[in-house]
Tab-separated table of C-alpha atoms and ligand atoms in Angstrom:
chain	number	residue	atom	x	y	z
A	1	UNK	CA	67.666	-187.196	257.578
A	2	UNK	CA	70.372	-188.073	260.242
A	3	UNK	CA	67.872	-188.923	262.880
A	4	UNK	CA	64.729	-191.304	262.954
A	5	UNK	CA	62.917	-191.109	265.744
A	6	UNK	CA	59.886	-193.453	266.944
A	7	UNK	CA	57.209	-190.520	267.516
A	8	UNK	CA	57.686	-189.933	263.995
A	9	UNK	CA	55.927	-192.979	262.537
A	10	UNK	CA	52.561	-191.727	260.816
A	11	UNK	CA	49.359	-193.657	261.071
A	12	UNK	CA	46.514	-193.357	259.051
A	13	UNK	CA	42.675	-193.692	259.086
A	14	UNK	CA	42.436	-193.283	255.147
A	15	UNK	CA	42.754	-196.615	253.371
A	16	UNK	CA	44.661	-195.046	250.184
A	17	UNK	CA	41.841	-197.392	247.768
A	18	UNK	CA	38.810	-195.497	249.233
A	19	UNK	CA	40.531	-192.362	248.767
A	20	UNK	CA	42.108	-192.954	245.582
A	21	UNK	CA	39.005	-194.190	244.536
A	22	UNK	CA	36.532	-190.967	245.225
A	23	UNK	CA	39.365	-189.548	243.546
A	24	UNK	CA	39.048	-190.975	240.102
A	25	UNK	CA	35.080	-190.798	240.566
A	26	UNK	CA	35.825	-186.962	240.933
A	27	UNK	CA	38.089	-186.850	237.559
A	28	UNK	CA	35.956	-188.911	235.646
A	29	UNK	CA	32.601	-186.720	236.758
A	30	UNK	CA	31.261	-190.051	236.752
A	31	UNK	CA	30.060	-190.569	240.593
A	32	UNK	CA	28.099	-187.365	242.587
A	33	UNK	CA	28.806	-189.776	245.221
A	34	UNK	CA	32.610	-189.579	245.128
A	35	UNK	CA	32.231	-186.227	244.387
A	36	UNK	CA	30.509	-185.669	247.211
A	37	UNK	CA	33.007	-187.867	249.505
A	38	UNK	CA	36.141	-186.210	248.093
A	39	UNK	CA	34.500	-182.636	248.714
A	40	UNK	CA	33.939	-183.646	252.181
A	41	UNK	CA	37.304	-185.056	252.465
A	42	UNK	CA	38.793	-181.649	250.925
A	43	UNK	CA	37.119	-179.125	252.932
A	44	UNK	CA	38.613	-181.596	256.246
A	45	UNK	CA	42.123	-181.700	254.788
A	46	UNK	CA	42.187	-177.559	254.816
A	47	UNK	CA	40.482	-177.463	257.990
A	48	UNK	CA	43.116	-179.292	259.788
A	49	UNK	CA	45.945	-177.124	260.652
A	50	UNK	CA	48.744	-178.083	258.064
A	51	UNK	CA	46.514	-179.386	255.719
A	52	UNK	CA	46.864	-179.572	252.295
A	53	UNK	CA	46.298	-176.354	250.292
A	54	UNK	CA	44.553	-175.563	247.314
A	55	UNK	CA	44.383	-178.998	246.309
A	56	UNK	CA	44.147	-178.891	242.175
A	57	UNK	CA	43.105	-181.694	239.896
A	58	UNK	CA	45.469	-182.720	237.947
A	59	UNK	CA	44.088	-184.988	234.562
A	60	UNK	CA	46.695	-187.413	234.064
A	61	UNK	CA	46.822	-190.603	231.468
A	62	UNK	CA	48.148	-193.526	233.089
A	63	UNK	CA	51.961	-195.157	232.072
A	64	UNK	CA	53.275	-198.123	231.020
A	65	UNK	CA	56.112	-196.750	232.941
A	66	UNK	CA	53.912	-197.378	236.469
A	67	UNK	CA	55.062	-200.156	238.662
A	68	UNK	CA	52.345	-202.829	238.671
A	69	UNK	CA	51.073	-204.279	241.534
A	70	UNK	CA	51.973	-202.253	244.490
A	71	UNK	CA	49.594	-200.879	247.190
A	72	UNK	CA	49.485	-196.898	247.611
A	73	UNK	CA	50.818	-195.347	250.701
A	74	UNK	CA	47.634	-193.459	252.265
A	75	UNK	CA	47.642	-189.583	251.452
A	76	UNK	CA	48.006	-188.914	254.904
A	77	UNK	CA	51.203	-190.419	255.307
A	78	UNK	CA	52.563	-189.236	251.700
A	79	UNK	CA	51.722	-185.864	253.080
A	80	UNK	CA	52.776	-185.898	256.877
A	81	UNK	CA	55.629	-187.807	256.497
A	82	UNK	CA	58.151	-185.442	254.854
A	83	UNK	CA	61.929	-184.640	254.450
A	84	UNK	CA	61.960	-180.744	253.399
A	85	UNK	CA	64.688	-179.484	255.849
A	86	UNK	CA	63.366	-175.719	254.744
A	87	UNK	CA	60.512	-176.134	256.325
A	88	UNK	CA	61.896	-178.194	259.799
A	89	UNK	CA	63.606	-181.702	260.320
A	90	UNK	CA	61.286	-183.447	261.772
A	91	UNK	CA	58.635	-185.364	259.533
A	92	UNK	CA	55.765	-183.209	260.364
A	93	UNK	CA	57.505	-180.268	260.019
A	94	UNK	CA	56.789	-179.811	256.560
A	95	UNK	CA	52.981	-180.224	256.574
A	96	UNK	CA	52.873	-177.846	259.521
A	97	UNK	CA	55.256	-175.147	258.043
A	98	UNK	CA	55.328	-175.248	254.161
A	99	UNK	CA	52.096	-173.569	254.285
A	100	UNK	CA	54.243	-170.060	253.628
A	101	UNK	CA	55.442	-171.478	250.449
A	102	UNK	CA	54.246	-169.504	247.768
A	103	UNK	CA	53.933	-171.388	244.234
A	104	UNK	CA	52.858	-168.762	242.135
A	105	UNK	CA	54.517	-166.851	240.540
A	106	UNK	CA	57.620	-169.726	239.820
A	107	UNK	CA	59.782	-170.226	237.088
A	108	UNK	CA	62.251	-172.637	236.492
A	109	UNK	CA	65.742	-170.974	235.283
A	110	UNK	CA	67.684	-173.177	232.669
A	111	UNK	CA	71.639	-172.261	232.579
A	112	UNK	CA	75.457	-173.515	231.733
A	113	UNK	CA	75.914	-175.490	229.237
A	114	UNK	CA	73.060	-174.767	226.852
A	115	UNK	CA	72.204	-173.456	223.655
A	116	UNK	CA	70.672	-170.304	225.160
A	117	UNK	CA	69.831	-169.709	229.137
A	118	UNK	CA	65.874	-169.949	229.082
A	119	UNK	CA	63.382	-169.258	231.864
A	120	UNK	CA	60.245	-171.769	232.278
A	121	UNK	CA	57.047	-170.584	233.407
A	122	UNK	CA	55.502	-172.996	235.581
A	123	UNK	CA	51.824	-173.372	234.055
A	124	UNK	CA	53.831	-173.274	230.877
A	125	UNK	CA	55.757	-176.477	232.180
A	126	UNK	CA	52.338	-178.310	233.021
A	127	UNK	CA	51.258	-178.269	229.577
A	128	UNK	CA	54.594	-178.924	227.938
A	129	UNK	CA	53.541	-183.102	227.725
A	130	UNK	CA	50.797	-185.022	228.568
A	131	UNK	CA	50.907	-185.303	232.247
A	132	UNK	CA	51.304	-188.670	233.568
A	133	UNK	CA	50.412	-190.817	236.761
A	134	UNK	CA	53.256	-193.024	237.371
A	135	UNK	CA	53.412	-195.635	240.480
A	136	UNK	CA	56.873	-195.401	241.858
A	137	UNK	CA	58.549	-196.947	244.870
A	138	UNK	CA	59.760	-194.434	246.607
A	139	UNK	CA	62.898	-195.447	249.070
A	140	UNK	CA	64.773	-192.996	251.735
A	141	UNK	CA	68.112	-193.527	252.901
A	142	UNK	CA	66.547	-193.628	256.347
A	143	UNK	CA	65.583	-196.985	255.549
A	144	UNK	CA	61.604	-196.297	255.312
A	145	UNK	CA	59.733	-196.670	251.766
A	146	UNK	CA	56.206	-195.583	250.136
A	147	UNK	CA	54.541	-195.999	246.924
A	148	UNK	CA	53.566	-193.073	245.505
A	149	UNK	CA	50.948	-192.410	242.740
A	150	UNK	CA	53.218	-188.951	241.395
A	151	UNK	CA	52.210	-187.144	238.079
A	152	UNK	CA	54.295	-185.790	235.824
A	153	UNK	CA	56.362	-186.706	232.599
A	154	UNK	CA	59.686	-187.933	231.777
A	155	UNK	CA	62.609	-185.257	232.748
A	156	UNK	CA	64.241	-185.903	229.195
A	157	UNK	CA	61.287	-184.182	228.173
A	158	UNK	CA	61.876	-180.995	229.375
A	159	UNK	CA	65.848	-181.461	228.900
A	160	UNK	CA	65.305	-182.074	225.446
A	161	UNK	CA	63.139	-178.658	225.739
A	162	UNK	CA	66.379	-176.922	227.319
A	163	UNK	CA	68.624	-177.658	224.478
A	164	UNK	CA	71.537	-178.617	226.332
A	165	UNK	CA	75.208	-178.650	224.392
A	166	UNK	CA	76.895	-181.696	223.807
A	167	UNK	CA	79.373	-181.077	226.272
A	168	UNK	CA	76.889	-181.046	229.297
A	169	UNK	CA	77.640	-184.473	230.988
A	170	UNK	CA	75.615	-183.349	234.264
A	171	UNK	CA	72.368	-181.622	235.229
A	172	UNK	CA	71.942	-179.314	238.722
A	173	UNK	CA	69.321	-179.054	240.375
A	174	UNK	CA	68.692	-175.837	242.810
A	175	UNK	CA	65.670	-175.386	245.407
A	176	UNK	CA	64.210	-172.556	246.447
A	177	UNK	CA	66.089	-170.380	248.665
A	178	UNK	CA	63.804	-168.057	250.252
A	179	UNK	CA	64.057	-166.925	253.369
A	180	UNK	CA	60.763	-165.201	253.704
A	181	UNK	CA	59.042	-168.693	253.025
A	182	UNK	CA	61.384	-170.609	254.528
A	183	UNK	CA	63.172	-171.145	257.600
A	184	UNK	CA	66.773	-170.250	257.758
A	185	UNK	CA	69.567	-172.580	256.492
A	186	UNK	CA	71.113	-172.855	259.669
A	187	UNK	CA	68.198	-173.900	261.754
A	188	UNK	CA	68.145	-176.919	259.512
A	189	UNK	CA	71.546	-177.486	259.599
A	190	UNK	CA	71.924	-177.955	255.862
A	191	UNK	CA	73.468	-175.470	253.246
A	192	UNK	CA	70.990	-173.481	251.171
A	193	UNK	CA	69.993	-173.644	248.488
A	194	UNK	CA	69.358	-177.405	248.323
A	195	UNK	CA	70.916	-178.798	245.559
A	196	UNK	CA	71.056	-181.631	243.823
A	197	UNK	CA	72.641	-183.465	240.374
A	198	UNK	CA	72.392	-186.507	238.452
A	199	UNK	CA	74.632	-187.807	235.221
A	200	UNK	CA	73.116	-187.163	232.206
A	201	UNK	CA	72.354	-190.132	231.415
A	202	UNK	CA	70.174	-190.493	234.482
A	203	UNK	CA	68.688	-187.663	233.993
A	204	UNK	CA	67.840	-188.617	230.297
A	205	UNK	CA	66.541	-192.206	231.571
A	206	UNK	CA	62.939	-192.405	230.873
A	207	UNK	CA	61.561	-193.188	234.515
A	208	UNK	CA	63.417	-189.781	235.502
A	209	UNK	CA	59.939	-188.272	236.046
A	210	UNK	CA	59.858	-184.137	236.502
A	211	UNK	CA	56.798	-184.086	238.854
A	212	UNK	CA	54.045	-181.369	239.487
A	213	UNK	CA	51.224	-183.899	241.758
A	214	UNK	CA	50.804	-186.793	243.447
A	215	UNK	CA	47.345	-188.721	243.681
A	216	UNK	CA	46.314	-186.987	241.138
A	217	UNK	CA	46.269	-183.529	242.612
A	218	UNK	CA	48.981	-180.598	242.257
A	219	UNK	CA	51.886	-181.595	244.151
A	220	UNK	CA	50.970	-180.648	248.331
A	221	UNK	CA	53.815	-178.042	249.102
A	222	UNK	CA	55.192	-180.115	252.056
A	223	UNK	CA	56.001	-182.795	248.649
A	224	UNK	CA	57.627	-179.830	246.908
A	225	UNK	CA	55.132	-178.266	244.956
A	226	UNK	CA	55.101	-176.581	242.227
A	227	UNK	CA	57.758	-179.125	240.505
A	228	UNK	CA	59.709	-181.584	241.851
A	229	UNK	CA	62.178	-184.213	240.238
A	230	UNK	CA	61.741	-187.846	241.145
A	231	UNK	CA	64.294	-191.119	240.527
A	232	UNK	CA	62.717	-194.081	241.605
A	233	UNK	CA	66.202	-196.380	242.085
A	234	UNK	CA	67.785	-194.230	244.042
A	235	UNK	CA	67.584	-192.365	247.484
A	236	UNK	CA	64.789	-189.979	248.231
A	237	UNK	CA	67.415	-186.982	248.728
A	238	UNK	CA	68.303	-187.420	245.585
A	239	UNK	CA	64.682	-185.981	244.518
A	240	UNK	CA	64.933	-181.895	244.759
A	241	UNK	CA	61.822	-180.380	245.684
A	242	UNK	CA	60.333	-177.034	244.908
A	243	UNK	CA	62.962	-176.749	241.706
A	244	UNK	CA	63.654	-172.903	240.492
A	245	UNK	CA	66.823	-173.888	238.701
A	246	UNK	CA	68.534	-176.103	236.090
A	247	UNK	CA	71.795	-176.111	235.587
A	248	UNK	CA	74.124	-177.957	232.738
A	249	UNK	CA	77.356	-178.609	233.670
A	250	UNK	CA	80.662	-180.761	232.550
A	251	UNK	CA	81.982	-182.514	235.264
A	252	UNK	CA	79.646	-184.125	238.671
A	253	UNK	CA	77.997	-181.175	240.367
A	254	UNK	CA	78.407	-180.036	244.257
A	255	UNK	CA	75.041	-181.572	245.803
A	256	UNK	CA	73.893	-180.805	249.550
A	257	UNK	CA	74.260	-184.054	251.573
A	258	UNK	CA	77.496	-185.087	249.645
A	259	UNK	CA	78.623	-182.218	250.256
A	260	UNK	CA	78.157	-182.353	254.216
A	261	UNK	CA	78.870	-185.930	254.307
A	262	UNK	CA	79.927	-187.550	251.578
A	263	UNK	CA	81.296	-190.953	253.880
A	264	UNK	CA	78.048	-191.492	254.267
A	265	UNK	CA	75.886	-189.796	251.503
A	266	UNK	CA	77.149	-190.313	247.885
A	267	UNK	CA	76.763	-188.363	244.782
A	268	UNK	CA	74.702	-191.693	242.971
A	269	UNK	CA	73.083	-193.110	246.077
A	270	UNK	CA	71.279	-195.843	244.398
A	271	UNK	CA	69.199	-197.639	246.273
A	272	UNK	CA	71.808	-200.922	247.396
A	273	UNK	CA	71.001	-203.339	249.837
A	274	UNK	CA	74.052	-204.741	249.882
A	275	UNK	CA	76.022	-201.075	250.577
A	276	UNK	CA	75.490	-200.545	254.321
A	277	UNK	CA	74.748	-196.326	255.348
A	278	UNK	CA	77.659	-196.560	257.669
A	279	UNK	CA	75.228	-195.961	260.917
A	280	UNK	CA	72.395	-198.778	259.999
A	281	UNK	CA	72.009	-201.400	257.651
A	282	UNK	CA	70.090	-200.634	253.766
A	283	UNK	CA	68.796	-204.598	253.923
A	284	UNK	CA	65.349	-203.310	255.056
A	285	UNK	CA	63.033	-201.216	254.879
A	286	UNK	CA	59.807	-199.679	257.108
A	287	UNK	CA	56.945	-199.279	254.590
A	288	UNK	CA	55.154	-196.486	256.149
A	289	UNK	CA	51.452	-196.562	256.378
A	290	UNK	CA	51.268	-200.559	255.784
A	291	UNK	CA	49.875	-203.020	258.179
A	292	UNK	CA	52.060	-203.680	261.259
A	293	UNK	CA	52.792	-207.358	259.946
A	294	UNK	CA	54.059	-206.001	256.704
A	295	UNK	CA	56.034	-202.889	257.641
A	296	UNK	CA	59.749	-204.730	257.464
A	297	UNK	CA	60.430	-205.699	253.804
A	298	UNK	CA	63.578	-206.312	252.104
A	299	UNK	CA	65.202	-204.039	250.612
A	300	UNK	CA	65.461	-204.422	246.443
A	301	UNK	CA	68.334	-203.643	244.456
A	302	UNK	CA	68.501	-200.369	242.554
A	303	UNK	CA	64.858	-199.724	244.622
A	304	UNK	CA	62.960	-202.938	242.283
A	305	UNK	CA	64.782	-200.860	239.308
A	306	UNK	CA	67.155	-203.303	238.494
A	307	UNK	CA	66.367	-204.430	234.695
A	308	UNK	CA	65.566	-200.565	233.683
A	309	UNK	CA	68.803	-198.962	234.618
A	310	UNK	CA	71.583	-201.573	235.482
A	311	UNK	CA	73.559	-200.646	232.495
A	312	UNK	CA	73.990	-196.943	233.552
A	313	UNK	CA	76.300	-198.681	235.871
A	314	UNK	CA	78.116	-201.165	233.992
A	315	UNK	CA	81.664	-201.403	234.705
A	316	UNK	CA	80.982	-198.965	237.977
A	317	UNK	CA	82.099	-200.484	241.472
A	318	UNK	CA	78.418	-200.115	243.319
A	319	UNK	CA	80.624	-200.060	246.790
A	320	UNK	CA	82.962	-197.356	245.595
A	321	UNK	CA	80.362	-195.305	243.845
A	322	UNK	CA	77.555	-195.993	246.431
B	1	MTE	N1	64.639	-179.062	248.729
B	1	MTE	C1	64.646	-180.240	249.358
B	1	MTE	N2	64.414	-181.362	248.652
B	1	MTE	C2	64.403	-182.578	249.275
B	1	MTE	C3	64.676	-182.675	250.664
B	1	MTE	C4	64.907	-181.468	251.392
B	1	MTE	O1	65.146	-181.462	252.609
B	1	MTE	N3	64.864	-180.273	250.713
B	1	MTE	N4	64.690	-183.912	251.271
B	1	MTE	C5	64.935	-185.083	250.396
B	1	MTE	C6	64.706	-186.355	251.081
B	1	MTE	S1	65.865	-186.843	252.211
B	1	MTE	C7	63.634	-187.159	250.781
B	1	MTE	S2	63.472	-188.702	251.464
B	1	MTE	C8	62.564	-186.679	249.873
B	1	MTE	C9	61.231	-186.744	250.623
B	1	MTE	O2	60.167	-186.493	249.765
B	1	MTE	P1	58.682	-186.541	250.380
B	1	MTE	O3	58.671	-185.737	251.630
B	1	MTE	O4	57.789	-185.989	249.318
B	1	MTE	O5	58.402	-187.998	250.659
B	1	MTE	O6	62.765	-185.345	249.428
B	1	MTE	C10	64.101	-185.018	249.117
B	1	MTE	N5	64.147	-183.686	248.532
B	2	MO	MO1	65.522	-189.150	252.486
């Protein structure tokens, strides 16, 4: 996150249509030729070294909740393109090394301010709601953007499931902390576990999306498989990965970056272009995997976001509370 180097920008053969097409051929049983395509495409992906692992369908519906009209960021870049400081700090890092992540057995461990302290199965978790595909624009701090197709449903939906108590005004999110699938804290230069937090009422907003897959496939671990949290207005970091625990609390939660420096990083980080990152300007953005002529766009307030969840903020100073 603190350093952007020019090696690190992806490229990618895969036009994200074809793929995503041969994709939906495969779901729907409809084509043997996509079938065929994506099979070949599969056994490739696990070939490479750092390829995606036991790649899952996942059958999703789609949502009025997508973002119309936005083209896909290729697979390959969604996938070798990462920020997962457990697994290294450069982008490829996490497609080489998150290979050691194991995703089964996981549970999800609900605590603090709730009715009773509950643990979540995973496979439990996919079936809780209809799973979702949801196009999101996905924006990092480090001033680079995708569009992801994730899958998943609406966080509420599983808070509702924790039974939180009326006095829980935040939610915490942990990461795994492992250190025999992981590499150690200190290599990274981060604190460990990862952790993260929104307001309640963030967390509550509908487009607050608990995700398990991307491109209709389980999540790739690099992403943060098994179950990730996603928040399409603000910063990426603000998205834990690879989530074992839930915590409800009462007043705004310690969160990693804030924590280490919170001049720069702030606890609601929604996506401003008018709030500078003290080291670079937030007026545009590098959208990875596009075509050379389109790569620098501007930057949109609360991430294109703006009508949906505006009035969270009401009253708030957006340069105080950046
Ligand atoms: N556990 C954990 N979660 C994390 C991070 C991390 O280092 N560790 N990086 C964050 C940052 S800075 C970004 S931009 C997104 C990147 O998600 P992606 O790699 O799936 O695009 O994950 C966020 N969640
Ligand atoms: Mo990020």
């Amino acid at each position: 996150m603190l350093i952007l180097k020019k090696s690190d920008i992806a490229s990618s053969e895969i036009t994200p249509k074809e793929t995503y097409m041969n994709r939906r051929a495969f779901m729907t049983g409809a084509a043997a030729a996509g079938m065929a395509a994506m099979a070949g495409e599969r056994a490739m992906r696990l070939a490479e070294p750092g390829g995606v692992e036991a790649a899952e369908t996942l059958a999703t519906v789609k949502s009025p909740l997508s973002t119309p009209g936005l083209t896909l960021t290729p697979l390959e870049d969604i996938t070798h393109y990462n920020n997962f400081y457990e697994f290294g700090v450069n982008k490829g890092d996490p497609a080489e090394h998150a290979g050691t992540l194991r995703t089964r057995p996981w549970t999800i461990q609900v605590e603090g301010l709730v009715k009773q302290p509950k643990t979540f199965d995973i496979d439990a978790l996919l079936k809780l709601r209809p799973m979702e595909e949801r196009v999101y624009r996905f924006r990092c701090v480090e001033a680079w953007s995708m569009v992801i197709p994730w899958a998943g449903y609406s966080l509420s939906e599983f808070i509702s499931a924790c039974d939180p108590l009326p006095s829980a005004k935040f939610v915490q999110f942990d990461s795994l902390a492992d250190r025999k699938q992981e590499l150690l804290p200190w290599s990274a230069g981060i604190s460990w576990p990862y952790q993260e937090g929104l307001r309640m009422d963030e967390a509550m907003h509908p487009l607050t999306l608990l995700t398990f897959g991307l491109y209709g496939e389980v999540l790739p671990n690099q992403d943060g498989a098994p179950v990730r949290v996603v928040v399409p207005w603000k910063y990426g970091f603000k998205s834990a990965k690879s989530i074992v625990k839930v915590k409800f609390v009462k007043s705004q939660p310690s969160t990693t970056w804030n924590d280490m420096a919170p001049q720069e990083y702030g606890f609601y980080s929604n996506v401003n272009p008018n709030v500078d990152h003290p080291r670079w300007s937030q007026k545009r953005e590098r959208v990875i995997g596009a075509p050379i002529w389109k790569q620098l766009q501007p930057t949109l307030m609360f991430n294109g976001y703006e009508d949906q969840v505006a009035s969270l903020y009401a009253g708030m100073d957006l340069k105080k509370n950046y």
